[in-house]
Amino acid sequence: MAVAPSSEKQVMVVGVDESDYGVHALEWTIDHFLAPSMPHPPFKVVVVHAKPSASATVGLVGPGAAEVFPIVDADLKKRAARVVEKAKDLCASKSVPDVTFEVLEGDPRIVLCDAVEKHHASILVVGSHGYGAIKRAVLGSVSDYCAHHAHCTVMIVKKPKAKH
């Protein structure tokens, strides 16, 4: 007896940030997996931006901190809104169906892995900033962390180097 195929689409989480690398990862994904030439894309897309918390950004306590946090938080919210707006514009310009956008507060590594779990994603797409070994060791690599900790396939999209 044949089993009817499920009409439920798989979920693809795409992490975006303010960098050109995050935008490139989203654009590459759209062009290769969700192009308008595909009448029925296999994925429902969830675009996720991790907004840092004001306390993690400021990193100070004591007198004056309470006055600084609301200002920093307002700026972080504006920056997050710009990131999401850019992603929405890109998706709209390429006629991407079935896409949602989320801004979640926290460390991008944890936020993206949590989004994979929350949405039961079968694939996570992240960009690569192309840091060398030392910068990666000092700053930490979101893509490296996700490749080791996300409970799904992780695709790391590298931006091609500019040709001279």
mmCIF file of N, CA and C in Angstrom, residues 19-132:
data_model
loop_
_atom_site.group_PDB
_atom_site.id
_atom_site.type_symbol
_atom_site.label_atom_id
_atom_site.label_comp_id
_atom_site.label_asym_id
_atom_site.label_seq_id
_atom_site.Cartn_x
_atom_site.Cartn_y
_atom_site.Cartn_z
ATOM 1 N N SER A 19 25.805 41.962 8.546
ATOM 2 C CA SER A 19 26.915 41.882 7.604
ATOM 3 C C SER A 19 26.457 41.514 6.197
ATOM 4 N N ASP A 20 27.332 41.783 5.243
ATOM 5 C CA ASP A 20 27.076 41.354 3.862
ATOM 6 C C ASP A 20 27.057 39.835 3.764
ATOM 7 N N TYR A 21 27.738 39.176 4.694
ATOM 8 C CA TYR A 21 27.809 37.711 4.662
ATOM 9 C C TYR A 21 26.444 37.082 4.957
ATOM 10 N N GLY A 22 25.731 37.639 5.913
ATOM 11 C CA GLY A 22 24.400 37.136 6.239
ATOM 12 C C GLY A 22 23.419 37.360 5.107
ATOM 13 N N VAL A 23 23.483 38.544 4.497
ATOM 14 C CA VAL A 23 22.607 38.853 3.363
ATOM 15 C C VAL A 23 22.940 37.934 2.183
ATOM 16 N N HIS A 24 24.238 37.727 1.952
ATOM 17 C CA HIS A 24 24.650 36.836 0.860
ATOM 18 C C HIS A 24 24.120 35.417 1.082
ATOM 19 N N ALA A 25 24.188 34.936 2.317
ATOM 20 C CA ALA A 25 23.695 33.591 2.612
ATOM 21 C C ALA A 25 22.201 33.471 2.296
ATOM 22 N N LEU A 26 21.432 34.495 2.666
ATOM 23 C CA LEU A 26 19.995 34.481 2.365
ATOM 24 C C LEU A 26 19.763 34.532 0.861
ATOM 25 N N GLU A 27 20.464 35.422 0.186
ATOM 26 C CA GLU A 27 20.272 35.546 -1.267
ATOM 27 C C GLU A 27 20.675 34.262 -1.994
ATOM 28 N N TRP A 28 21.782 33.663 -1.601
ATOM 29 C CA TRP A 28 22.237 32.421 -2.217
ATOM 30 C C TRP A 28 21.199 31.317 -2.001
ATOM 31 N N THR A 29 20.673 31.264 -0.802
ATOM 32 C CA THR A 29 19.658 30.252 -0.484
ATOM 33 C C THR A 29 18.416 30.441 -1.338
ATOM 34 N N ILE A 30 17.966 31.685 -1.458
ATOM 35 C CA ILE A 30 16.789 31.968 -2.279
ATOM 36 C C ILE A 30 17.049 31.548 -3.724
ATOM 37 N N ASP A 31 18.197 31.947 -4.255
ATOM 38 C CA ASP A 31 18.513 31.651 -5.653
ATOM 39 C C ASP A 31 18.647 30.160 -5.934
ATOM 40 N N HIS A 32 19.105 29.387 -4.957
ATOM 41 C CA HIS A 32 19.350 27.964 -5.194
ATOM 42 C C HIS A 32 18.247 27.022 -4.699
ATOM 43 N N PHE A 33 17.438 27.463 -3.743
ATOM 44 C CA PHE A 33 16.413 26.582 -3.186
ATOM 45 C C PHE A 33 14.990 27.086 -3.368
ATOM 46 N N LEU A 34 14.836 28.389 -3.581
ATOM 47 C CA LEU A 34 13.492 28.962 -3.557
ATOM 48 C C LEU A 34 13.203 29.826 -4.777
ATOM 49 N N ALA A 35 13.971 29.648 -5.823
ATOM 50 C CA ALA A 35 13.828 30.493 -7.010
ATOM 51 C C ALA A 35 12.399 30.434 -7.547
ATOM 52 N N PRO A 36 11.928 31.549 -8.138
ATOM 53 C CA PRO A 36 10.580 31.564 -8.714
ATOM 54 C C PRO A 36 10.364 30.477 -9.767
ATOM 55 N N SER A 37 11.463 29.960 -10.322
ATOM 56 C CA SER A 37 11.320 28.880 -11.303
ATOM 57 C C SER A 37 10.818 27.589 -10.650
ATOM 58 N N MET A 38 10.904 27.523 -9.319
ATOM 59 C CA MET A 38 10.376 26.363 -8.590
ATOM 60 C C MET A 38 8.939 26.671 -8.188
ATOM 61 N N PRO A 39 7.972 26.054 -8.850
ATOM 62 C CA PRO A 39 6.587 26.383 -8.525
ATOM 63 C C PRO A 39 6.185 25.986 -7.103
ATOM 64 N N HIS A 40 6.786 24.937 -6.572
ATOM 65 C CA HIS A 40 6.446 24.463 -5.226
ATOM 66 C C HIS A 40 7.727 24.211 -4.442
ATOM 67 N N PRO A 41 8.317 25.293 -3.873
ATOM 68 C CA PRO A 41 9.555 25.093 -3.117
ATOM 69 C C PRO A 41 9.334 24.105 -1.974
ATOM 70 N N PRO A 42 10.328 23.278 -1.705
ATOM 71 C CA PRO A 42 10.167 22.237 -0.687
ATOM 72 C C PRO A 42 10.249 22.736 0.749
ATOM 73 N N PHE A 43 10.579 24.016 0.937
ATOM 74 C CA PHE A 43 10.810 24.512 2.285
ATOM 75 C C PHE A 43 9.921 25.681 2.666
ATOM 76 N N LYS A 44 9.546 25.682 3.932
ATOM 77 C CA LYS A 44 9.003 26.872 4.580
ATOM 78 C C LYS A 44 10.222 27.524 5.215
ATOM 79 N N VAL A 45 10.415 28.807 4.993
ATOM 80 C CA VAL A 45 11.626 29.480 5.448
ATOM 81 C C VAL A 45 11.338 30.342 6.668
ATOM 82 N N VAL A 46 12.205 30.224 7.661
ATOM 83 C CA VAL A 46 12.146 31.080 8.840
ATOM 84 C C VAL A 46 13.471 31.832 8.887
ATOM 85 N N VAL A 47 13.410 33.149 8.665
ATOM 86 C CA VAL A 47 14.607 33.989 8.715
ATOM 87 C C VAL A 47 14.732 34.495 10.142
ATOM 88 N N VAL A 48 15.885 34.234 10.744
ATOM 89 C CA VAL A 48 16.101 34.570 12.159
ATOM 90 C C VAL A 48 17.268 35.533 12.301
ATOM 91 N N HIS A 49 17.021 36.591 13.061
ATOM 92 C CA HIS A 49 18.094 37.532 13.425
ATOM 93 C C HIS A 49 18.229 37.518 14.944
ATOM 94 N N ALA A 50 19.449 37.337 15.414
ATOM 95 C CA ALA A 50 19.721 37.358 16.850
ATOM 96 C C ALA A 50 20.140 38.765 17.258
ATOM 97 N N LYS A 51 19.313 39.389 18.075
ATOM 98 C CA LYS A 51 19.603 40.734 18.585
ATOM 99 C C LYS A 51 20.334 40.595 19.915
ATOM 100 N N PRO A 52 21.511 41.209 20.029
ATOM 101 C CA PRO A 52 22.201 41.143 21.314
ATOM 102 C C PRO A 52 21.402 41.881 22.391
ATOM 103 N N SER A 53 21.562 41.463 23.613
ATOM 104 C CA SER A 53 20.900 42.174 24.707
ATOM 105 C C SER A 53 21.711 43.433 25.023
ATOM 106 N N ALA A 54 21.036 44.431 25.558
ATOM 107 C CA ALA A 54 21.716 45.671 25.920
ATOM 108 C C ALA A 54 22.797 45.408 26.959
ATOM 109 N N SER A 55 22.505 44.535 27.912
ATOM 110 C CA SER A 55 23.489 44.272 28.974
ATOM 111 C C SER A 55 24.735 43.588 28.416
ATOM 112 N N ALA A 56 24.560 42.700 27.448
ATOM 113 C CA ALA A 56 25.722 42.042 26.846
ATOM 114 C C ALA A 56 26.526 43.020 26.001
ATOM 115 N N THR A 57 25.846 43.971 25.400
ATOM 116 C CA THR A 57 26.516 44.953 24.544
ATOM 117 C C THR A 57 27.276 45.979 25.369
ATOM 118 N N VAL A 58 26.635 46.474 26.422
ATOM 119 C CA VAL A 58 27.261 47.503 27.251
ATOM 120 C C VAL A 58 28.315 46.889 28.153
ATOM 121 N N GLY A 59 27.947 45.793 28.809
ATOM 122 C CA GLY A 59 28.901 45.087 29.647
ATOM 123 C C GLY A 59 29.374 45.847 30.864
ATOM 124 N N LEU A 60 28.565 46.773 31.366
ATOM 125 C CA LEU A 60 28.982 47.477 32.566
ATOM 126 C C LEU A 60 27.850 47.481 33.593
ATOM 127 N N VAL A 61 28.249 47.638 34.810
ATOM 128 C CA VAL A 61 27.287 47.750 35.904
ATOM 129 C C VAL A 61 27.730 48.905 36.786
ATOM 130 N N GLY A 62 26.823 49.332 37.632
ATOM 131 C CA GLY A 62 27.177 50.412 38.538
ATOM 132 C C GLY A 62 26.434 51.682 38.199
ATOM 133 N N PRO A 63 26.849 52.783 38.813
ATOM 134 C CA PRO A 63 26.157 54.055 38.584
ATOM 135 C C PRO A 63 26.187 54.429 37.105
ATOM 136 N N GLY A 64 25.053 54.829 36.596
ATOM 137 C CA GLY A 64 24.956 55.238 35.203
ATOM 138 C C GLY A 64 24.504 54.157 34.256
ATOM 139 N N ALA A 65 24.652 52.902 34.652
ATOM 140 C CA ALA A 65 24.284 51.797 33.762
ATOM 141 C C ALA A 65 22.788 51.814 33.446
ATOM 142 N N ALA A 66 21.978 52.126 34.439
ATOM 143 C CA ALA A 66 20.523 52.122 34.242
ATOM 144 C C ALA A 66 20.089 53.144 33.202
ATOM 145 N N GLU A 67 20.815 54.247 33.098
ATOM 146 C CA GLU A 67 20.473 55.272 32.109
ATOM 147 C C GLU A 67 20.928 54.870 30.708
ATOM 148 N N VAL A 68 21.994 54.101 30.625
ATOM 149 C CA VAL A 68 22.567 53.721 29.333
ATOM 150 C C VAL A 68 21.772 52.595 28.672
ATOM 151 N N PHE A 69 21.306 51.635 29.450
ATOM 152 C CA PHE A 69 20.643 50.458 28.885
ATOM 153 C C PHE A 69 19.477 50.785 27.958
ATOM 154 N N PRO A 70 18.544 51.673 28.333
ATOM 155 C CA PRO A 70 17.422 51.952 27.418
ATOM 156 C C PRO A 70 17.875 52.555 26.091
ATOM 157 N N ILE A 71 18.907 53.369 26.125
ATOM 158 C CA ILE A 71 19.423 53.984 24.894
ATOM 159 C C ILE A 71 20.038 52.916 23.994
ATOM 160 N N VAL A 72 20.852 52.068 24.587
ATOM 161 C CA VAL A 72 21.498 50.996 23.832
ATOM 162 C C VAL A 72 20.439 50.028 23.300
ATOM 163 N N ASP A 73 19.465 49.677 24.137
ATOM 164 C CA ASP A 73 18.420 48.746 23.713
ATOM 165 C C ASP A 73 17.615 49.310 22.543
ATOM 166 N N ALA A 74 17.293 50.591 22.582
ATOM 167 C CA ALA A 74 16.553 51.232 21.485
ATOM 168 C C ALA A 74 17.363 51.164 20.192
ATOM 169 N N ASP A 75 18.669 51.404 20.299
ATOM 170 C CA ASP A 75 19.533 51.331 19.118
ATOM 171 C C ASP A 75 19.592 49.905 18.574
ATOM 172 N N LEU A 76 19.707 48.929 19.459
ATOM 173 C CA LEU A 76 19.757 47.529 19.019
ATOM 174 C C LEU A 76 18.456 47.119 18.334
ATOM 175 N N LYS A 77 17.326 47.608 18.843
ATOM 176 C CA LYS A 77 16.031 47.306 18.217
ATOM 177 C C LYS A 77 15.945 47.924 16.824
ATOM 178 N N LYS A 78 16.455 49.146 16.670
ATOM 179 C CA LYS A 78 16.458 49.792 15.353
ATOM 180 C C LYS A 78 17.340 49.028 14.375
ATOM 181 N N ARG A 79 18.490 48.610 14.849
ATOM 182 C CA ARG A 79 19.406 47.846 13.988
ATOM 183 C C ARG A 79 18.775 46.523 13.571
ATOM 184 N N ALA A 80 18.117 45.855 14.514
ATOM 185 C CA ALA A 80 17.444 44.588 14.201
ATOM 186 C C ALA A 80 16.329 44.812 13.182
ATOM 187 N N ALA A 81 15.589 45.897 13.345
ATOM 188 C CA ALA A 81 14.506 46.208 12.399
ATOM 189 C C ALA A 81 15.069 46.429 10.998
ATOM 190 N N ARG A 82 16.237 47.081 10.898
ATOM 191 C CA ARG A 82 16.866 47.300 9.584
ATOM 192 C C ARG A 82 17.291 45.974 8.952
ATOM 193 N N VAL A 83 17.834 45.077 9.763
ATOM 194 C CA VAL A 83 18.256 43.767 9.251
ATOM 195 C C VAL A 83 17.049 43.013 8.701
ATOM 196 N N VAL A 84 15.969 42.980 9.469
ATOM 197 C CA VAL A 84 14.770 42.255 9.046
ATOM 198 C C VAL A 84 14.148 42.920 7.817
ATOM 199 N N GLU A 85 14.132 44.239 7.789
ATOM 200 C CA GLU A 85 13.567 44.953 6.629
ATOM 201 C C GLU A 85 14.347 44.621 5.365
ATOM 202 N N LYS A 86 15.654 44.569 5.480
ATOM 203 C CA LYS A 86 16.502 44.219 4.331
ATOM 204 C C LYS A 86 16.190 42.788 3.866
ATOM 205 N N ALA A 87 16.033 41.870 4.809
ATOM 206 C CA ALA A 87 15.705 40.482 4.469
ATOM 207 C C ALA A 87 14.317 40.394 3.827
ATOM 208 N N LYS A 88 13.350 41.139 4.375
ATOM 209 C CA LYS A 88 11.994 41.156 3.800
ATOM 210 C C LYS A 88 12.016 41.699 2.377
ATOM 211 N N ASP A 89 12.753 42.791 2.164
ATOM 212 C CA ASP A 89 12.848 43.378 0.830
ATOM 213 C C ASP A 89 13.458 42.387 -0.161
ATOM 214 N N LEU A 90 14.505 41.693 0.273
ATOM 215 C CA LEU A 90 15.152 40.705 -0.593
ATOM 216 C C LEU A 90 14.182 39.578 -0.947
ATOM 217 N N CYS A 91 13.475 39.067 0.050
ATOM 218 C CA CYS A 91 12.508 37.984 -0.192
ATOM 219 C C CYS A 91 11.368 38.446 -1.098
ATOM 220 N N ALA A 92 10.895 39.665 -0.884
ATOM 221 C CA ALA A 92 9.807 40.198 -1.704
ATOM 222 C C ALA A 92 10.276 40.408 -3.144
ATOM 223 N N SER A 93 11.490 40.923 -3.322
ATOM 224 C CA SER A 93 12.004 41.190 -4.667
ATOM 225 C C SER A 93 12.192 39.903 -5.468
ATOM 226 N N LYS A 94 12.371 38.790 -4.758
ATOM 227 C CA LYS A 94 12.571 37.506 -5.435
ATOM 228 C C LYS A 94 11.337 36.608 -5.319
ATOM 229 N N SER A 95 10.229 37.196 -4.881
ATOM 230 C CA SER A 95 8.933 36.490 -4.807
ATOM 231 C C SER A 95 9.009 35.188 -4.013
ATOM 232 N N VAL A 96 9.622 35.256 -2.847
ATOM 233 C CA VAL A 96 9.741 34.063 -2.002
ATOM 234 C C VAL A 96 8.431 33.844 -1.251
ATOM 235 N N PRO A 97 7.807 32.683 -1.462
ATOM 236 C CA PRO A 97 6.584 32.389 -0.724
ATOM 237 C C PRO A 97 6.898 31.738 0.623
ATOM 238 N N ASP A 98 5.959 31.749 1.502
ATOM 239 C CA ASP A 98 6.049 30.966 2.736
ATOM 240 C C ASP A 98 7.300 31.269 3.558
ATOM 241 N N VAL A 99 7.473 32.553 3.898
ATOM 242 C CA VAL A 99 8.628 32.952 4.698
ATOM 243 C C VAL A 99 8.150 33.764 5.898
ATOM 244 N N THR A 100 8.758 33.503 7.045
ATOM 245 C CA THR A 100 8.463 34.284 8.244
ATOM 246 C C THR A 100 9.783 34.840 8.782
ATOM 247 N N PHE A 101 9.660 35.875 9.599
ATOM 248 C CA PHE A 101 10.833 36.563 10.116
ATOM 249 C C PHE A 101 10.728 36.642 11.629
ATOM 250 N N GLU A 102 11.856 36.394 12.301
ATOM 251 C CA GLU A 102 11.890 36.454 13.759
ATOM 252 C C GLU A 102 13.124 37.211 14.217
ATOM 253 N N VAL A 103 12.946 38.034 15.226
ATOM 254 C CA VAL A 103 14.070 38.658 15.922
ATOM 255 C C VAL A 103 14.036 38.101 17.334
ATOM 256 N N LEU A 104 15.107 37.441 17.714
ATOM 257 C CA LEU A 104 15.189 36.824 19.030
ATOM 258 C C LEU A 104 16.426 37.359 19.738
ATOM 259 N N GLU A 105 16.295 37.643 21.016
ATOM 260 C CA GLU A 105 17.406 38.218 21.764
ATOM 261 C C GLU A 105 18.328 37.133 22.288
ATOM 262 N N GLY A 106 19.627 37.370 22.126
ATOM 263 C CA GLY A 106 20.598 36.455 22.696
ATOM 264 C C GLY A 106 21.805 36.251 21.797
ATOM 265 N N ASP A 107 22.662 35.368 22.232
ATOM 266 C CA ASP A 107 23.858 34.986 21.489
ATOM 267 C C ASP A 107 23.413 34.284 20.207
ATOM 268 N N PRO A 108 23.899 34.712 19.044
ATOM 269 C CA PRO A 108 23.446 34.113 17.783
ATOM 270 C C PRO A 108 23.618 32.601 17.720
ATOM 271 N N ARG A 109 24.664 32.089 18.319
ATOM 272 C CA ARG A 109 24.895 30.635 18.293
ATOM 273 C C ARG A 109 23.749 29.894 18.969
ATOM 274 N N ILE A 110 23.352 30.385 20.138
ATOM 275 C CA ILE A 110 22.283 29.741 20.903
ATOM 276 C C ILE A 110 20.933 30.007 20.248
ATOM 277 N N VAL A 111 20.711 31.248 19.819
ATOM 278 C CA VAL A 111 19.442 31.627 19.192
ATOM 279 C C VAL A 111 19.155 30.750 17.976
ATOM 280 N N LEU A 112 20.158 30.557 17.118
ATOM 281 C CA LEU A 112 19.938 29.773 15.903
ATOM 282 C C LEU A 112 19.695 28.296 16.212
ATOM 283 N N CYS A 113 20.462 27.751 17.134
ATOM 284 C CA CYS A 113 20.244 26.338 17.504
ATOM 285 C C CYS A 113 18.874 26.151 18.158
ATOM 286 N N ASP A 114 18.451 27.117 18.979
ATOM 287 C CA ASP A 114 17.125 27.054 19.589
ATOM 288 C C ASP A 114 16.027 27.174 18.538
ATOM 289 N N ALA A 115 16.237 28.021 17.524
ATOM 290 C CA ALA A 115 15.245 28.179 16.448
ATOM 291 C C ALA A 115 15.090 26.880 15.664
ATOM 292 N N VAL A 116 16.191 26.176 15.460
ATOM 293 C CA VAL A 116 16.137 24.872 14.784
ATOM 294 C C VAL A 116 15.227 23.928 15.561
ATOM 295 N N GLU A 117 15.419 23.883 16.879
ATOM 296 C CA GLU A 117 14.599 23.009 17.729
ATOM 297 C C GLU A 117 13.130 23.444 17.726
ATOM 298 N N LYS A 118 12.907 24.731 17.908
ATOM 299 C CA LYS A 118 11.551 25.283 17.995
ATOM 300 C C LYS A 118 10.735 24.982 16.741
ATOM 301 N N HIS A 119 11.370 25.118 15.575
ATOM 302 C CA HIS A 119 10.655 24.952 14.306
ATOM 303 C C HIS A 119 10.828 23.554 13.705
ATOM 304 N N HIS A 120 11.547 22.692 14.400
ATOM 305 C CA HIS A 120 11.823 21.341 13.896
ATOM 306 C C HIS A 120 12.426 21.416 12.493
ATOM 307 N N ALA A 121 13.408 22.310 12.345
ATOM 308 C CA ALA A 121 14.021 22.554 11.037
ATOM 309 C C ALA A 121 14.843 21.360 10.581
ATOM 310 N N SER A 122 14.837 21.145 9.277
ATOM 311 C CA SER A 122 15.662 20.084 8.718
ATOM 312 C C SER A 122 16.983 20.624 8.181
ATOM 313 N N ILE A 123 17.066 21.959 8.048
ATOM 314 C CA ILE A 123 18.313 22.570 7.601
ATOM 315 C C ILE A 123 18.445 23.971 8.193
ATOM 316 N N LEU A 124 19.674 24.316 8.543
ATOM 317 C CA LEU A 124 20.019 25.653 9.030
ATOM 318 C C LEU A 124 21.039 26.229 8.070
ATOM 319 N N VAL A 125 20.800 27.450 7.610
ATOM 320 C CA VAL A 125 21.728 28.122 6.700
ATOM 321 C C VAL A 125 22.317 29.329 7.421
ATOM 322 N N VAL A 126 23.637 29.418 7.416
ATOM 323 C CA VAL A 126 24.326 30.557 8.000
ATOM 324 C C VAL A 126 25.415 31.019 7.051
ATOM 325 N N GLY A 127 25.761 32.289 7.141
ATOM 326 C CA GLY A 127 26.871 32.815 6.360
ATOM 327 C C GLY A 127 28.166 32.614 7.111
ATOM 328 N N SER A 128 29.256 32.787 6.410
ATOM 329 C CA SER A 128 30.572 32.700 7.024
ATOM 330 C C SER A 128 31.274 34.035 6.851
ATOM 331 N N HIS A 129 31.764 34.587 7.943
ATOM 332 C CA HIS A 129 32.485 35.859 7.875
ATOM 333 C C HIS A 129 33.897 35.668 7.339
ATOM 334 N N GLY A 130 34.330 34.420 7.248
ATOM 335 C CA GLY A 130 35.644 34.150 6.682
ATOM 336 C C GLY A 130 36.796 34.498 7.597
ATOM 337 N N TYR A 131 36.563 34.459 8.907
ATOM 338 C CA TYR A 131 37.633 34.748 9.858
ATOM 339 C C TYR A 131 38.706 33.676 9.779
ATOM 340 N N GLY A 132 39.916 34.077 10.056
ATOM 341 C CA GLY A 132 41.009 33.125 10.162
ATOM 342 C C GLY A 132 40.950 32.415 11.505
#
